[in-house]
CSV table of C-alpha atoms in Angstrom, one decimal:
chain,number,residue,atom,x,y,z
A,19,MET,CA,0.0,0.0,0.0
A,20,THR,CA,1.3,3.5,-0.9
A,21,ASP,CA,1.7,5.7,2.2
A,22,GLN,CA,-1.3,8.0,2.3
A,23,THR,CA,0.9,11.1,2.6
A,24,THR,CA,2.1,10.5,-1.0
A,25,ARG,CA,-1.4,10.3,-2.6
A,26,LEU,CA,-3.0,13.4,-4.0
A,27,TYR,CA,-6.7,13.8,-4.7
A,28,GLN,CA,-9.2,16.1,-6.5
A,29,ALA,CA,-12.1,17.8,-4.7
A,30,GLN,CA,-14.7,15.5,-6.0
A,31,GLN,CA,-12.7,12.5,-4.8
A,32,ILE,CA,-12.5,14.1,-1.3
A,33,LYS,CA,-16.3,14.4,-1.2
A,34,THR,CA,-16.5,10.7,-2.2
A,35,ILE,CA,-14.1,9.8,0.7
A,36,GLU,CA,-16.2,11.8,3.1
A,37,GLN,CA,-19.3,10.1,1.9
A,38,LEU,CA,-17.7,6.7,2.4
A,39,ALA,CA,-16.5,7.6,5.9
A,40,VAL,CA,-20.0,8.3,7.2
A,41,PRO,CA,-21.5,4.7,6.9
A,42,GLN,CA,-18.2,2.8,7.1
A,43,TYR,CA,-17.0,4.3,10.3
A,44,ALA,CA,-20.3,5.3,11.9
A,45,VAL,CA,-19.3,9.0,11.9
A,46,SER,CA,-21.6,11.8,11.1
A,47,GLU,CA,-20.8,14.9,9.0
A,48,PHE,CA,-21.0,17.0,12.1
A,49,GLU,CA,-18.6,14.7,14.0
A,50,LEU,CA,-16.1,15.1,11.2
A,51,MET,CA,-16.6,18.9,11.4
A,52,GLU,CA,-15.9,18.8,15.2
A,53,SER,CA,-12.7,16.8,14.6
A,54,ALA,CA,-11.6,19.3,11.9
A,55,GLY,CA,-12.3,22.3,14.1
A,56,LEU,CA,-10.5,20.7,17.1
A,57,ALA,CA,-7.4,19.9,14.9
A,58,ALA,CA,-7.4,23.5,13.6
A,59,PHE,CA,-7.6,25.0,17.1
A,60,HIS,CA,-4.8,22.8,18.3
A,61,LEU,CA,-2.7,24.0,15.4
A,62,LEU,CA,-3.6,27.6,16.2
A,63,GLN,CA,-2.3,27.1,19.7
A,64,HIS,CA,0.9,25.5,18.4
A,65,CYS,CA,1.7,28.1,15.8
A,66,TRP,CA,0.7,31.1,17.8
A,67,PRO,CA,1.1,30.2,21.5
A,68,ASP,CA,0.8,33.8,22.7
A,69,ALA,CA,-2.4,34.6,20.8
A,70,ARG,CA,-5.5,35.3,22.8
A,71,THR,CA,-7.9,37.1,20.4
A,72,LEU,CA,-9.3,35.5,17.3
A,73,GLY,CA,-11.1,36.7,14.2
A,74,VAL,CA,-12.9,34.0,12.3
A,75,PHE,CA,-14.4,34.4,8.8
A,76,CYS,CA,-17.1,31.8,8.1
A,77,GLY,CA,-18.7,31.2,4.7
A,78,LYS,CA,-22.1,29.5,4.2
A,79,GLY,CA,-20.8,26.0,3.6
A,80,ASN,CA,-19.2,23.2,5.6
A,81,ASN,CA,-15.9,25.1,5.6
A,82,GLY,CA,-17.7,27.8,7.6
A,83,GLY,CA,-18.9,25.1,9.9
A,84,ASP,CA,-15.3,24.2,10.7
A,85,GLY,CA,-14.7,27.8,11.5
A,86,TYR,CA,-17.6,27.9,13.9
A,87,VAL,CA,-16.1,24.9,15.8
A,88,VAL,CA,-12.8,26.7,16.1
A,89,ALA,CA,-14.5,29.9,17.3
A,90,ARG,CA,-16.4,27.9,20.0
A,91,LEU,CA,-13.4,26.1,21.2
A,92,ALA,CA,-11.4,29.3,21.4
A,93,LYS,CA,-14.2,31.0,23.4
A,94,GLN,CA,-14.4,28.0,25.8
A,95,ALA,CA,-10.6,28.3,26.3
A,96,GLY,CA,-10.9,31.9,27.3
A,97,TRP,CA,-10.0,33.6,24.1
A,98,LYS,CA,-11.7,36.8,22.9
A,99,VAL,CA,-13.4,35.7,19.7
A,100,MET,CA,-15.1,37.7,16.9
A,101,VAL,CA,-16.9,35.9,14.1
A,102,CYS,CA,-17.9,37.4,10.8
A,103,GLN,CA,-20.4,35.5,8.6
A,104,VAL,CA,-20.0,36.0,4.9
A,105,GLY,CA,-22.0,35.0,1.9
A,106,GLU,CA,-25.1,35.7,0.0
A,107,GLY,CA,-28.2,33.6,0.3
A,108,THR,CA,-29.8,31.7,3.2
A,109,GLY,CA,-28.8,28.1,2.4
A,110,GLU,CA,-26.6,26.4,5.0
A,111,PRO,CA,-25.7,22.6,5.3
A,112,VAL,CA,-27.3,20.9,8.3
A,113,ALA,CA,-23.9,20.2,10.0
A,114,ALA,CA,-22.7,23.8,9.5
A,115,GLU,CA,-25.9,25.1,10.9
A,116,LYS,CA,-25.5,22.9,13.9
A,117,ALA,CA,-21.9,24.1,14.4
A,118,ARG,CA,-23.1,27.8,14.1
A,119,LEU,CA,-25.8,27.3,16.7
A,120,ALA,CA,-23.4,25.6,19.1
A,121,CYS,CA,-21.0,28.5,18.6
A,122,GLN,CA,-23.7,31.0,19.5
A,123,ALA,CA,-24.7,28.9,22.5
A,124,ALA,CA,-21.2,29.1,23.8
A,125,GLY,CA,-21.5,32.9,23.9
A,126,VAL,CA,-19.8,33.8,20.6
A,127,GLU,CA,-21.4,36.7,18.8
A,128,ILE,CA,-21.8,36.1,15.1
A,129,LYS,CA,-22.5,39.1,12.9
A,130,PRO,CA,-22.8,39.4,9.1
A,131,PHE,CA,-20.1,40.8,6.9
A,132,GLU,CA,-22.0,44.0,6.4
A,133,HIS,CA,-21.8,44.9,10.1
A,134,LEU,CA,-18.6,43.5,11.4
A,135,TRP,CA,-16.1,42.8,8.6
A,136,GLN,CA,-13.5,45.2,9.9
A,137,GLN,CA,-13.5,44.3,13.6
A,138,PRO,CA,-11.7,40.9,13.4
A,139,PHE,CA,-8.6,42.7,12.1
A,140,GLN,CA,-7.9,43.7,15.7
A,141,ALA,CA,-7.4,40.0,16.5
A,142,ASP,CA,-4.0,38.3,17.0
A,143,VAL,CA,-4.8,35.7,14.4
A,144,ILE,CA,-7.4,35.4,11.6
A,145,VAL,CA,-9.0,32.1,10.7
A,146,ASP,CA,-10.1,31.7,7.0
A,147,ALA,CA,-13.1,29.4,6.8
A,148,LEU,CA,-14.8,31.0,3.8
A,149,LEU,CA,-14.8,28.7,0.8
A,150,GLY,CA,-12.9,25.5,1.2
A,151,ILE,CA,-12.8,23.1,-1.8
A,152,GLY,CA,-16.2,23.9,-3.1
A,153,ILE,CA,-15.3,27.0,-5.1
A,154,LYS,CA,-16.7,27.2,-8.6
A,155,GLY,CA,-15.6,29.9,-11.0
A,156,GLU,CA,-14.2,33.3,-9.9
A,157,VAL,CA,-14.5,34.7,-6.4
A,158,LYS,CA,-17.0,37.6,-6.4
A,159,GLY,CA,-19.1,39.8,-4.2
A,160,SER,CA,-18.6,40.0,-0.5
A,161,TYR,CA,-16.3,37.0,-0.6
A,162,ALA,CA,-13.9,38.9,-2.8
A,163,THR,CA,-14.1,42.0,-0.7
A,164,VAL,CA,-13.4,40.1,2.5
A,165,ILE,CA,-10.5,38.2,1.1
A,166,ALA,CA,-8.9,41.4,-0.1
A,167,ALA,CA,-9.4,42.9,3.3
A,168,ILE,CA,-7.9,39.8,5.1
A,169,ASN,CA,-4.8,40.1,2.9
A,170,ALA,CA,-4.5,43.8,3.6
A,171,ALA,CA,-4.8,43.3,7.4
A,172,GLN,CA,-1.2,42.1,7.8
A,173,LYS,CA,-2.2,39.6,10.5
A,174,PRO,CA,-1.3,35.9,10.7
A,175,VAL,CA,-3.8,33.7,8.9
A,176,LEU,CA,-4.8,30.1,9.3
A,177,SER,CA,-6.7,28.7,6.3
A,178,ILE,CA,-8.9,25.7,6.9
A,179,ASP,CA,-8.6,23.0,4.3
A,180,VAL,CA,-7.7,25.3,1.4
A,181,PRO,CA,-6.9,29.0,1.3
A,182,SER,CA,-10.2,30.5,0.1
A,183,GLY,CA,-10.0,31.4,-3.6
A,184,ILE,CA,-7.5,28.6,-4.5
A,185,ASP,CA,-8.8,25.9,-6.8
A,186,ALA,CA,-8.0,22.7,-4.9
A,187,ASP,CA,-7.7,20.7,-8.2
A,188,THR,CA,-5.4,23.0,-10.2
A,189,GLY,CA,-3.8,25.4,-7.8
A,190,ARG,CA,-5.2,28.4,-9.7
A,191,VAL,CA,-6.1,31.7,-8.0
A,192,CYS,CA,-9.8,32.2,-8.8
A,193,GLY,CA,-9.5,36.0,-9.1
A,194,VAL,CA,-8.4,36.6,-5.5
A,195,ALA,CA,-7.3,34.3,-2.8
A,196,VAL,CA,-6.4,34.4,0.9
A,197,GLN,CA,-2.7,34.6,1.6
A,198,ALA,CA,-2.3,32.2,4.5
A,199,ASN,CA,0.6,31.7,6.8
A,200,VAL,CA,-0.5,28.2,7.6
A,201,THR,CA,-3.0,25.9,5.9
A,202,LEU,CA,-4.5,22.8,7.6
A,203,THR,CA,-6.0,20.4,5.1
A,204,PHE,CA,-8.2,17.4,6.0
A,205,MET,CA,-9.1,13.8,5.0
A,206,ALA,CA,-6.7,13.6,2.0
A,207,LEU,CA,-4.1,15.8,0.3
A,208,LYS,CA,-5.4,18.0,-2.5
A,209,ARG,CA,-3.3,17.9,-5.6
A,210,GLY,CA,-3.8,21.6,-6.5
A,211,LEU,CA,-2.1,22.7,-3.3
A,212,TYR,CA,1.3,21.5,-4.5
A,213,THR,CA,1.6,23.3,-7.9
A,214,GLY,CA,1.2,26.6,-9.6
A,215,ALA,CA,0.3,29.6,-7.5
A,216,ALA,CA,-1.1,27.5,-4.6
A,217,PRO,CA,2.2,26.9,-2.6
A,218,GLN,CA,2.6,30.7,-2.3
A,219,TYR,CA,-0.8,31.1,-0.8
A,220,CYS,CA,-0.8,28.0,1.5
A,221,GLY,CA,2.2,29.0,3.6
A,222,ASP,CA,3.1,26.1,5.8
A,223,LEU,CA,0.9,23.2,4.8
A,224,HIS,CA,-0.3,20.7,7.5
A,225,TYR,CA,-2.4,17.6,7.1
A,226,ASP,CA,-4.9,15.8,9.4
A,227,GLY,CA,-6.7,12.7,8.2
A,228,LEU,CA,-9.4,13.1,10.9
A,229,LEU,CA,-10.1,9.4,11.1
A,230,PRO,CA,-7.7,6.8,12.7
A,231,ALA,CA,-8.3,4.4,9.7
A,232,ILE,CA,-8.1,7.0,7.0
A,233,GLU,CA,-5.4,5.1,5.1
A,234,THR,CA,-7.8,2.2,4.7
A,235,LEU,CA,-10.5,4.5,3.3
A,236,LEU,CA,-8.1,6.1,0.9
A,237,ASP,CA,-7.3,2.7,-0.5
A,238,GLU,CA,-10.8,2.6,-1.9
A,239,VAL,CA,-10.4,5.8,-4.0
A,240,PRO,CA,-7.6,5.8,-6.6
A,241,ALA,CA,-5.3,8.8,-6.2
A,242,SER,CA,-5.4,11.5,-8.9
A,243,ALA,CA,-1.6,12.1,-8.5
A,244,VAL,CA,1.3,11.1,-6.4
A,245,LEU,CA,3.6,13.4,-4.3
A,246,LEU,CA,7.2,12.4,-5.1
A,247,HIS,CA,9.7,11.8,-2.3
A,248,LEU,CA,13.4,11.5,-2.7
A,249,SER,CA,13.8,8.8,-0.1
A,250,ALA,CA,11.5,6.4,-2.0
A,251,LEU,CA,12.9,7.3,-5.4
A,252,LEU,CA,16.6,6.7,-4.5
A,253,GLN,CA,15.9,3.0,-4.6
A,254,TYR,CA,16.1,3.3,-8.4
A,255,LEU,CA,19.9,3.7,-8.0
A,256,ALA,CA,21.1,0.2,-7.3
A,257,PRO,CA,24.3,-0.3,-5.4
A,258,ARG,CA,27.4,-0.5,-7.6
A,259,LYS,CA,29.4,-3.7,-7.9
A,260,ARG,CA,33.0,-3.6,-6.9
A,261,ASP,CA,34.2,-4.7,-10.3
A,262,ALA,CA,32.1,-2.1,-12.2
A,263,ASN,CA,33.7,0.0,-15.0
A,264,LYS,CA,32.6,3.2,-16.7
A,265,GLY,CA,31.0,1.3,-19.5
A,266,ASN,CA,28.4,0.0,-17.0
A,267,PHE,CA,27.0,3.4,-16.4
A,268,GLY,CA,26.2,4.7,-19.8
A,269,HIS,CA,27.5,7.3,-22.2
A,270,VAL,CA,25.6,10.6,-22.5
A,271,LEU,CA,25.9,12.8,-25.5
A,272,ILE,CA,25.0,16.5,-25.0
A,273,MET,CA,24.0,18.2,-28.3
A,274,GLY,CA,24.1,22.0,-27.9
A,275,GLY,CA,26.2,24.9,-27.0
A,276,ASN,CA,25.8,27.2,-30.0
A,277,ARG,CA,27.5,30.5,-30.3
A,278,GLY,CA,27.1,32.6,-27.1
A,279,MET,CA,25.6,29.7,-25.2
A,280,VAL,CA,28.6,27.5,-24.4
A,281,GLY,CA,27.7,27.4,-20.6
A,282,ALA,CA,24.4,25.6,-21.1
A,283,ALA,CA,26.0,22.5,-22.7
A,284,ARG,CA,28.9,22.5,-20.2
A,285,MET,CA,26.5,22.6,-17.2
A,286,ALA,CA,24.3,19.8,-18.6
A,287,GLY,CA,27.4,17.7,-19.2
A,288,GLU,CA,28.8,18.1,-15.7
A,289,ALA,CA,25.4,17.4,-14.2
A,290,ALA,CA,25.2,14.1,-16.1
A,291,ALA,CA,28.6,13.2,-14.8
A,292,ARG,CA,27.8,14.3,-11.2
A,293,VAL,CA,24.8,12.0,-10.9
A,294,GLY,CA,26.8,9.0,-12.1
A,295,ALA,CA,27.0,8.7,-15.9
A,296,GLY,CA,30.1,6.7,-16.9
A,297,LEU,CA,31.0,8.9,-19.8
A,298,VAL,CA,29.8,12.3,-21.1
A,299,SER,CA,30.5,13.7,-24.5
A,300,LEU,CA,29.5,17.1,-26.0
A,301,ALA,CA,28.8,17.9,-29.6
A,302,THR,CA,29.1,21.7,-29.6
A,303,TRP,CA,30.1,24.7,-31.7
A,304,PRO,CA,33.7,24.2,-32.8
A,305,GLU,CA,35.2,27.2,-31.0
A,306,HIS,CA,33.7,26.0,-27.7
A,307,ALA,CA,35.2,22.6,-27.5
A,308,ALA,CA,38.6,23.6,-26.2
A,309,TYR,CA,37.1,26.0,-23.7
A,310,ILE,CA,34.8,23.4,-22.1
A,311,ALA,CA,37.6,20.8,-22.0
A,312,ALA,CA,39.8,23.2,-20.2
A,313,ALA,CA,37.1,24.1,-17.6
A,314,ARG,CA,35.9,20.5,-17.1
A,315,PRO,CA,38.4,18.1,-18.6
A,316,GLU,CA,36.4,15.0,-17.7
A,317,LEU,CA,33.9,16.0,-20.5
A,318,MET,CA,34.8,14.8,-23.9
A,319,CYS,CA,34.2,17.8,-26.1
A,320,HIS,CA,33.9,17.7,-29.9
A,321,GLY,CA,33.4,20.6,-32.2
A,322,VAL,CA,30.9,19.8,-34.9
A,323,THR,CA,30.0,21.8,-37.9
A,324,SER,CA,27.5,19.5,-39.5
A,325,PRO,CA,25.7,16.1,-38.9
A,326,ALA,CA,28.6,14.4,-40.7
A,327,ASP,CA,30.8,15.2,-37.7
A,328,CYS,CA,28.5,13.3,-35.3
A,329,GLY,CA,28.5,9.8,-36.7
A,330,ALA,CA,31.1,8.4,-34.3
A,331,LEU,CA,29.7,10.3,-31.4
A,332,LEU,CA,26.2,8.8,-31.9
A,333,ALA,CA,27.6,5.3,-32.3
A,334,ARG,CA,29.1,5.5,-28.8
A,335,ALA,CA,26.2,7.3,-27.0
A,336,SER,CA,23.6,5.5,-25.0
A,337,VAL,CA,21.4,8.5,-24.4
A,338,LEU,CA,21.1,12.0,-26.0
A,339,VAL,CA,20.4,15.3,-24.3
A,340,ILE,CA,19.3,17.7,-27.1
A,341,GLY,CA,18.8,21.4,-26.5
A,342,PRO,CA,21.0,23.1,-23.9
A,343,GLY,CA,22.3,26.2,-25.6
A,344,LEU,CA,21.2,24.7,-29.0
A,345,GLY,CA,19.7,27.8,-30.6
A,346,GLN,CA,17.4,27.7,-33.6
A,347,ASP,CA,19.6,28.5,-36.6
A,348,SER,CA,20.6,26.2,-39.4
A,349,TRP,CA,23.4,24.5,-37.3
A,350,ALA,CA,20.9,23.9,-34.5
A,351,GLN,CA,18.2,22.5,-36.8
A,352,GLN,CA,20.6,20.0,-38.4
A,353,LEU,CA,21.7,18.7,-35.0
A,354,TRP,CA,18.1,18.5,-33.8
A,355,THR,CA,17.0,16.6,-36.9
A,356,LEU,CA,20.0,14.2,-36.5
A,357,GLY,CA,19.2,13.6,-32.8
A,358,LEU,CA,15.6,12.9,-33.5
A,359,SER,CA,16.5,10.4,-36.2
A,360,ALA,CA,18.8,8.5,-33.8
A,361,ALA,CA,17.8,5.3,-32.1
A,362,GLN,CA,18.9,6.3,-28.6
A,363,LEU,CA,16.6,7.5,-25.8
A,364,LYS,CA,16.4,11.3,-25.6
A,365,ILE,CA,15.9,14.2,-23.3
A,366,LEU,CA,14.7,17.4,-25.1
A,367,ASP,CA,15.1,20.8,-23.5
A,368,ALA,CA,15.2,24.5,-24.3
A,369,ASP,CA,15.5,25.2,-28.0
A,370,ALA,CA,15.0,21.5,-28.9
A,371,LEU,CA,11.5,22.0,-27.6
A,372,ASN,CA,11.0,25.2,-29.5
A,373,LEU,CA,12.0,23.4,-32.7
A,374,LEU,CA,9.6,20.6,-31.8
A,375,ALA,CA,6.8,23.1,-31.5
A,376,LYS,CA,7.4,24.1,-35.1
A,377,ASN,CA,7.7,20.5,-36.2
A,378,PRO,CA,5.4,18.5,-33.9
A,379,CYS,CA,5.7,14.7,-33.7
A,380,LYS,CA,4.8,12.0,-31.2
A,381,ARG,CA,7.1,9.3,-29.9
A,382,ASP,CA,7.7,7.3,-26.7
A,383,ASP,CA,11.5,7.3,-26.5
A,384,TRP,CA,12.0,10.8,-24.9
A,385,ILE,CA,11.6,13.0,-21.9
A,386,LEU,CA,10.4,16.5,-22.7
A,387,THR,CA,11.2,19.2,-20.1
A,388,PRO,CA,9.3,22.4,-20.9
A,389,HIS,CA,8.9,25.4,-18.7
A,390,PRO,CA,5.5,27.1,-19.0
A,391,GLY,CA,6.6,29.3,-21.9
A,392,GLU,CA,7.8,26.3,-23.9
A,393,ALA,CA,4.7,24.3,-22.9
A,394,ALA,CA,2.6,27.2,-24.3
A,395,ARG,CA,4.4,27.0,-27.6
A,396,LEU,CA,4.1,23.3,-27.7
A,397,LEU,CA,0.3,23.5,-27.2
A,398,ASN,CA,-0.2,26.7,-29.1
A,399,CYS,CA,-1.8,28.5,-26.2
A,400,SER,CA,-0.8,31.2,-23.7
A,401,VAL,CA,1.3,30.8,-20.6
A,402,ALA,CA,-1.8,31.8,-18.6
A,403,ASP,CA,-3.6,28.8,-20.0
A,404,ILE,CA,-0.8,26.5,-18.9
A,405,GLN,CA,-0.7,27.9,-15.4
A,406,ALA,CA,-4.5,27.9,-15.0
A,407,ASP,CA,-4.4,24.1,-15.0
A,408,ARG,CA,-1.0,22.6,-15.0
A,409,PHE,CA,-2.3,19.1,-14.7
A,410,LYS,CA,-4.4,19.5,-17.8
A,411,ALA,CA,-1.5,21.0,-19.7
A,412,ALA,CA,0.9,18.1,-18.7
A,413,ALA,CA,-1.7,15.5,-19.8
A,414,GLU,CA,-2.3,17.3,-23.1
A,415,LEU,CA,1.5,17.4,-23.7
A,416,ALA,CA,1.8,13.7,-23.0
A,417,GLU,CA,-1.2,13.0,-25.3
A,418,ARG,CA,0.2,15.1,-28.2
A,419,TYR,CA,3.9,14.4,-27.9
A,420,GLY,CA,4.1,11.0,-26.1
A,421,GLY,CA,7.0,10.0,-23.8
A,422,VAL,CA,7.3,11.5,-20.4
A,423,ILE,CA,6.6,15.2,-19.7
A,424,VAL,CA,8.4,17.3,-17.1
A,425,LEU,CA,6.4,20.5,-16.8
A,426,LYS,CA,8.7,22.7,-14.8
A,427,GLY,CA,7.8,25.5,-12.4
A,428,ALA,CA,6.5,25.7,-8.8
A,429,GLY,CA,5.3,22.2,-8.2
A,430,THR,CA,7.0,20.5,-11.2
A,431,LEU,CA,4.8,17.8,-12.7
A,432,VAL,CA,6.1,14.5,-14.1
A,433,GLN,CA,3.5,13.1,-16.5
A,434,SER,CA,3.6,9.7,-18.2
A,435,SER,CA,0.8,8.0,-20.1
A,436,ALA,CA,-0.3,6.3,-16.9
A,437,ARG,CA,0.2,8.7,-14.0
A,438,VAL,CA,1.3,12.1,-12.8
A,439,GLY,CA,3.8,12.8,-10.0
A,440,VAL,CA,4.2,16.2,-8.3
A,441,CYS,CA,7.4,17.5,-6.9
A,442,ALA,CA,6.8,19.9,-3.9
A,443,LEU,CA,10.5,20.7,-3.5
A,444,GLY,CA,12.5,23.6,-5.0
A,445,ASN,CA,12.6,27.3,-4.2
A,446,PRO,CA,12.6,30.7,-5.9
A,447,GLY,CA,16.4,30.9,-5.8
A,448,MET,CA,16.4,28.3,-8.6
A,449,ALA,CA,14.8,30.8,-10.9
A,450,THR,CA,18.0,31.7,-12.6
A,451,GLY,CA,19.8,30.9,-15.8
A,452,GLY,CA,21.2,27.4,-16.3
A,453,MET,CA,19.0,25.5,-13.8
A,454,GLY,CA,17.1,23.9,-16.7
A,455,ASP,CA,20.4,22.8,-18.3
A,456,VAL,CA,21.4,21.2,-15.1
A,457,LEU,CA,18.1,19.3,-14.9
A,458,SER,CA,18.4,18.0,-18.5
A,459,GLY,CA,21.9,16.7,-17.7
A,460,VAL,CA,20.7,15.0,-14.5
A,461,LEU,CA,18.0,13.3,-16.5
A,462,GLY,CA,20.4,12.2,-19.1
A,463,GLY,CA,22.8,10.8,-16.5
A,464,LEU,CA,20.1,8.8,-14.9
A,465,VAL,CA,18.8,7.4,-18.1
A,466,ALA,CA,22.3,6.4,-19.1
A,467,GLN,CA,22.5,4.3,-15.9
A,468,GLY,CA,19.6,2.2,-17.1
A,469,LEU,CA,16.6,3.9,-15.4
A,470,PRO,CA,13.4,3.8,-17.3
A,471,LEU,CA,12.3,7.2,-18.6
A,472,GLU,CA,9.5,7.7,-16.0
A,473,ASN,CA,11.7,6.6,-13.1
A,474,ALA,CA,14.6,8.8,-14.3
A,475,ALA,CA,12.3,11.8,-14.7
A,476,GLN,CA,10.8,11.4,-11.3
A,477,LEU,CA,14.1,10.9,-9.5
A,478,GLY,CA,15.9,13.6,-11.6
A,479,VAL,CA,13.3,16.2,-10.9
A,480,VAL,CA,13.3,15.6,-7.1
A,481,LEU,CA,17.2,15.3,-7.0
A,482,HIS,CA,17.4,18.7,-8.7
A,483,ALA,CA,14.9,20.4,-6.5
A,484,GLU,CA,16.3,19.0,-3.3
A,485,ALA,CA,19.8,20.1,-4.3
A,486,GLY,CA,18.5,23.6,-4.8
A,487,ASP,CA,16.7,23.5,-1.4
A,488,LYS,CA,19.9,22.3,0.3
A,489,VAL,CA,21.9,25.1,-1.3
A,490,ALA,CA,19.2,27.6,-0.2
A,491,ARG,CA,19.3,26.3,3.4
A,492,GLU,CA,23.1,26.6,3.5
A,493,GLN,CA,23.6,29.9,1.7
A,494,GLY,CA,20.2,31.5,1.0
A,495,GLU,CA,18.1,31.7,-2.1
A,496,ARG,CA,19.2,35.0,-3.6
A,497,GLY,CA,22.4,34.7,-5.7
A,498,MET,CA,22.1,30.9,-6.2
A,499,LEU,CA,23.9,29.7,-9.4
A,500,ALA,CA,23.2,26.6,-11.3
A,501,LEU,CA,26.7,25.3,-10.7
A,502,ASP,CA,26.1,25.5,-7.0
A,503,LEU,CA,24.0,22.4,-7.3
A,504,MET,CA,26.8,20.2,-8.5
A,505,ARG,CA,28.4,19.4,-5.2
A,506,VAL,CA,25.0,18.6,-3.6
A,507,LEU,CA,23.8,16.5,-6.5
A,508,ARG,CA,26.8,14.2,-6.0
A,509,MET,CA,26.1,14.0,-2.3
A,510,LEU,CA,22.4,13.1,-2.8
A,511,VAL,CA,23.0,10.3,-5.3
A,512,ASN,CA,25.5,8.8,-2.8
A,513,GLU,CA,23.0,8.6,0.1
A,514,GLU,CA,23.6,5.4,2.1
A,515,GLY,CA,22.5,2.3,0.3
A,516,ASN,CA,22.8,3.4,-3.3
A,517,SER,CA,26.5,4.0,-3.9
A,518,SER,CA,28.2,0.6,-3.3
A,519,PRO,CA,27.6,-2.6,-1.4
A,520,LYS,CA,28.9,-2.9,2.1
């Protein structure tokens, strides 16, 4: 059984899980609400131990019911509590109504948005219990006004289940969303909270399954996606035998490094070597070969002027990385065409993807690594379209182009024909030139060592992101360079158990 913390679900699946819980575990919707509110209040106490005044914003749905439970518990614990009810219409689920009445019975005054929406900003902490996972379309009306006011209040915010205004399936901001410091999500992990804009709005994300046997319940609903973990993926790197030689670990050929872009090919080549490729060659612009060899003599650098110069290189290579610093001129197009006609497995990045967008084809022997701009060109749409639903975009890329898709960005997605994995690691310090070149080299180095494309893509993405996070922890995000990852990549692939037998 997959550990439940790795499984990601869509909003409709969460509702199915909740519906299954009621009869199977003899628990009512209100009891689940009570458990959610108690977990949220305990987290409030943990995160803000000195807080004694609380402002709670409750919507008309069950998310609002969770907020009423928090408000009641805080009142009973001696806190000063102010509750603001938001939302047009009179409809309210039975469990939420019961929670609201219990809150009022405990002495908490609940006033509508129109009368009290500013007062909770005097609180030490704000609880966002406005919308939850049930949001449809753009946030409008009083909800939009209140969310904007919460964000302007500059107070710590705990969002219950999902920051209001975030689409739990896609991570999209539905016009406006609460900027939370902490989010506590329930029952199962929502896939949209790990990609796109959502991580910025969630703050520190916490999880509570609410039921002791939640993992058994989750087994009944197939996950929509999987959260990728380095510790699990490192098992793909088998211990090396004592009598191994460099021929056992593959030969990567980097095709790129056009005029003015020599560094891209050099970084990709070193990254492939640092994660364990046995041999790395570069087919690059002739004037660059000597420079790269001087800077990194372990790389075998070959200046090529035409496809005719690449015959021997292709004959020796076991995997191709096409695109780092490639460009789109005649020289680049010739190398691109040659690479695509070769029999080896391939990783396409950067301008190789831009050339593919102009000459679309579908095949199963490659990993494509687009950032949102490249993905937009590949799908003939806008970057905004890609970011609005990254899961949909990754699936469309896989359907149109085949192979394995690595859709880069916050919450990188690894999409194969069968499943999608999400990487929650990485940081804004990695938003700098060369990081994508390093990733393509990492992927090439892993494929060279015999990993299947999907496994190599999953492990490579997480290795790359964790390396960036480790550099950030040690030296900070600002000023991080792509080459800073090399030392850490080597450390990570040599974690105990995957370097050599004892």
